[in-house]
Short mmCIF file of C-alpha atoms in Angstrom, two decimals:
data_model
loop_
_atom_site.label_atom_id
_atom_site.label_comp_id
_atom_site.label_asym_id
_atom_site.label_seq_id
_atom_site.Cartn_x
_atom_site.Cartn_y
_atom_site.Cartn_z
CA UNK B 1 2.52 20.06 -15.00
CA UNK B 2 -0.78 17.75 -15.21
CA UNK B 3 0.29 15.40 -13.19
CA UNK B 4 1.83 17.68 -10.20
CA UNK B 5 -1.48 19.18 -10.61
CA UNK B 6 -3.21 15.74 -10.32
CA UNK B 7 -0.74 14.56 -7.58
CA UNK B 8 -2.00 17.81 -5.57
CA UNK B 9 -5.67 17.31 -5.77
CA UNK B 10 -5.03 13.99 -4.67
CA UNK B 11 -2.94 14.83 -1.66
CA UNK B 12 -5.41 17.55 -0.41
CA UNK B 13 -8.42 14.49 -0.51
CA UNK B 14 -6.39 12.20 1.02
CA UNK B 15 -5.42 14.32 3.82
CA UNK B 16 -9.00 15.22 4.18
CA UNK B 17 -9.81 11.51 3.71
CA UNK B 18 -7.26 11.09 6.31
CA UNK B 19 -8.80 13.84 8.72
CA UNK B 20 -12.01 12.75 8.39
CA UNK B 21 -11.63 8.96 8.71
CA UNK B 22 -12.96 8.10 5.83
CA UNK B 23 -10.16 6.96 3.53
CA UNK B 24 -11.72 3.51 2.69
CA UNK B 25 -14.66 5.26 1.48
CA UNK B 26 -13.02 7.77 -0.93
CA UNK B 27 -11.12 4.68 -2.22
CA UNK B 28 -14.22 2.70 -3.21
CA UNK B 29 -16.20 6.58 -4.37
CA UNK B 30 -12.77 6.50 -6.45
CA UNK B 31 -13.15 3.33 -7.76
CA UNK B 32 -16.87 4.10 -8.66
CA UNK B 33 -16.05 7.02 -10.43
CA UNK B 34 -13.44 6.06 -12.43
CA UNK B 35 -15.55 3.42 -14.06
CA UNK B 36 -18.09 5.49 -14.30
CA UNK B 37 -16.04 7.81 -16.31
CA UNK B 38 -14.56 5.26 -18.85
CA UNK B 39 -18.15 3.51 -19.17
CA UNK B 40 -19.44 6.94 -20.33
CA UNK B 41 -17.61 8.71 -22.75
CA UNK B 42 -19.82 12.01 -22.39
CA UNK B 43 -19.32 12.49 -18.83
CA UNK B 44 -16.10 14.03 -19.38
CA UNK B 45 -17.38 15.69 -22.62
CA UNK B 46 -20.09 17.08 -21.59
CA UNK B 47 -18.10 18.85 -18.80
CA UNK B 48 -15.51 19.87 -21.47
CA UNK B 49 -18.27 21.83 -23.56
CA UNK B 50 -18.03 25.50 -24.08
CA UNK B 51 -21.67 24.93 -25.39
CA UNK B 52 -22.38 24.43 -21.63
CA UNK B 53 -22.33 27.10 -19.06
CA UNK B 54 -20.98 26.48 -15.88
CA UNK B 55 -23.94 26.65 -13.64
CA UNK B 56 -25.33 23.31 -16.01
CA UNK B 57 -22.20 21.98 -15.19
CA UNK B 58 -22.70 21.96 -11.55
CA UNK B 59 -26.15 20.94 -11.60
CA UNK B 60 -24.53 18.42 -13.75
CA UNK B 61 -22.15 17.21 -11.16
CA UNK B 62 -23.83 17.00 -8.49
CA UNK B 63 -26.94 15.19 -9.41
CA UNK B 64 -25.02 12.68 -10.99
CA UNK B 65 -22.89 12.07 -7.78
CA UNK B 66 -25.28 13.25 -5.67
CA UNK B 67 -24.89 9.54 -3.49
CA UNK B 68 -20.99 10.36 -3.54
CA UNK B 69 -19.09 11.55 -0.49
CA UNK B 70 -18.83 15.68 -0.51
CA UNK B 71 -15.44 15.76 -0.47
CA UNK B 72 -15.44 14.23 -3.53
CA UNK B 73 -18.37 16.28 -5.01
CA UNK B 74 -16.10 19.08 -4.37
CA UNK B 75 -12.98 17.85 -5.74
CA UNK B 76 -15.05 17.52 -9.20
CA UNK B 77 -16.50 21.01 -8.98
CA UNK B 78 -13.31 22.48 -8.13
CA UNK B 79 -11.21 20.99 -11.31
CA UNK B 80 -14.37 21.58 -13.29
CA UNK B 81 -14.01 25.27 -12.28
CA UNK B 82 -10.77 25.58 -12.93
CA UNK B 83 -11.13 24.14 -16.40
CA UNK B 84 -9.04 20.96 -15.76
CA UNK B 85 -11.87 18.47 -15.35
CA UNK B 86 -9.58 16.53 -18.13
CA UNK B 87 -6.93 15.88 -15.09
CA UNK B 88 -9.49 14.04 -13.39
CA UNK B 89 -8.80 10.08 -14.22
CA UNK B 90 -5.39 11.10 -12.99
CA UNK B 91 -5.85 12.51 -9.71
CA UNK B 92 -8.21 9.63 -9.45
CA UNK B 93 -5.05 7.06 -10.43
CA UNK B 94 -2.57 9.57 -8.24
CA UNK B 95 -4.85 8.99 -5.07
CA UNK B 96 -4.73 5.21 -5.60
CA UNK B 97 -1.39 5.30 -5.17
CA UNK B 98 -1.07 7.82 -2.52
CA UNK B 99 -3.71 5.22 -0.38
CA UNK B 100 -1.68 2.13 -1.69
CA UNK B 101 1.11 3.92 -0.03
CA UNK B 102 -0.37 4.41 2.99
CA UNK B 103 0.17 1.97 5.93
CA UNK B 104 -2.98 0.69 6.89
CA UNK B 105 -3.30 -0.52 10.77
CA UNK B 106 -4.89 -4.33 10.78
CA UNK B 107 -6.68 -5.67 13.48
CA UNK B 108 -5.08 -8.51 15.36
CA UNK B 109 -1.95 -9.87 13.91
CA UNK B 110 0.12 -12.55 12.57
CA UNK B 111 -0.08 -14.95 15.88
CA UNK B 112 -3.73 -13.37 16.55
CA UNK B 113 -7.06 -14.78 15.92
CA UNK B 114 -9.76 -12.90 14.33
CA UNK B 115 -13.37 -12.54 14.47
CA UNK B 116 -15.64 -12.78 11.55
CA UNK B 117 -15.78 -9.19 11.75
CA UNK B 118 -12.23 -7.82 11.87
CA UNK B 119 -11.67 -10.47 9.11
CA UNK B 120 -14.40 -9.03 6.82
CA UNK B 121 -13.07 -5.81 7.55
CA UNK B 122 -9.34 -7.00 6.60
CA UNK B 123 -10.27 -8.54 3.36
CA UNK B 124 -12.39 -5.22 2.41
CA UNK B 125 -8.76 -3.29 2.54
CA UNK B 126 -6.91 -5.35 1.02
CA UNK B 127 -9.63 -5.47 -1.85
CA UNK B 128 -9.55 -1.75 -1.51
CA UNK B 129 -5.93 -1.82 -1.61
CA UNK B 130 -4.70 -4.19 -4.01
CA UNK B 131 -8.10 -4.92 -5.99
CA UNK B 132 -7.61 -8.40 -4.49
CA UNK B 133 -9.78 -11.11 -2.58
CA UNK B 134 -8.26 -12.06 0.29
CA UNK B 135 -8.15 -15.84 1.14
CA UNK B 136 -6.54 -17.08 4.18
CA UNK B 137 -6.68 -21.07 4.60
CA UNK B 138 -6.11 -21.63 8.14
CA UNK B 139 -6.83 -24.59 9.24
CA UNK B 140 -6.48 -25.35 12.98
CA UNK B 141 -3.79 -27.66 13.99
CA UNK B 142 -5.86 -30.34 16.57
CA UNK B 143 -2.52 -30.90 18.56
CA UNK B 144 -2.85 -27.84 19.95
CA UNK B 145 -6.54 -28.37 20.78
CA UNK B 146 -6.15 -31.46 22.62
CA UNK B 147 -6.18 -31.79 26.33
CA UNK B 148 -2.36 -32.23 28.04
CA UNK B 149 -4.16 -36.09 28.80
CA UNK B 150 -5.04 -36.82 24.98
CA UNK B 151 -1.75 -35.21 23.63
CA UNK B 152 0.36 -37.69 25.69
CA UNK B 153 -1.53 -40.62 23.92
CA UNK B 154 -0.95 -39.59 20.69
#
């Protein structure tokens, strides 16, 4: 049941991800939060408390993400609500894989070239994406820079 649960609240931010454009962001906000949740034990435990009451909670939450997107804000209020803030490292791993899924539109294409820019903005998905660098060695091929003149004297 957790993880249809956690397979849910991931769905409903992706589609708002989705709706709003901003599914790169929520990725990296994902990322963010996820580390900061297994670099500090008592985030999740402090959330978990019955010694806490729920309006300390969301004070809580939201000053400590207060640089985080709202949809995500949101999300965390809304399982911490429900008492189920303990599915959150797994909707967090669910929408990984729902935006892994995803097909992503690249600018340009295999036979293309690319600007500086749409290349730093390819190797930021795929980073995104696959927690990879991207290197492309590409060198030019100087036969097919020549002139028709110099290529006939080579």
């Amino acid at each position: 049941m957790a993880n249809s649960l956690s397979k849910n609240y991931a769905e409903a931010l992706f589609s708002l991800g989705n709706d709003e454009n901003n599914l790169l962001l929520l990725q990296d906000q994902m990322k963010q939060l996820k580390q900061i949740i297994l670099e500090n034990d008592e985030f999740i435990s402090y959330l978990k408390s019955y010694l806490v009451s729920n309006n300390e909670k969301e004070k809580f939450i939201k000053e400590s993400l207060h640089d985080f997107d709202d949809n995500i804000v949101s999300l965390v209020l809304i399982l911490n609500t429900n008492h189920r803030i303990s599915y959150l490292l797994n909707v967090i791993d669910e929408f990984k894989t729902k935006f892994q899924e995803a097909t992503v539109d690249f600018p340009g294409g295999v036979n293309e070239t690319y600007t500086d820019e749409q290349f730093e903005s390819l190797a930021d998905r795929m980073l995104l994406l696959y927690d990879q660098d991207l290197l492309i060695n590409n060198p030019r091929d100087t036969y097919l820079l020549t002139e028709k003149n110099d290529q006939d004297e080579i």
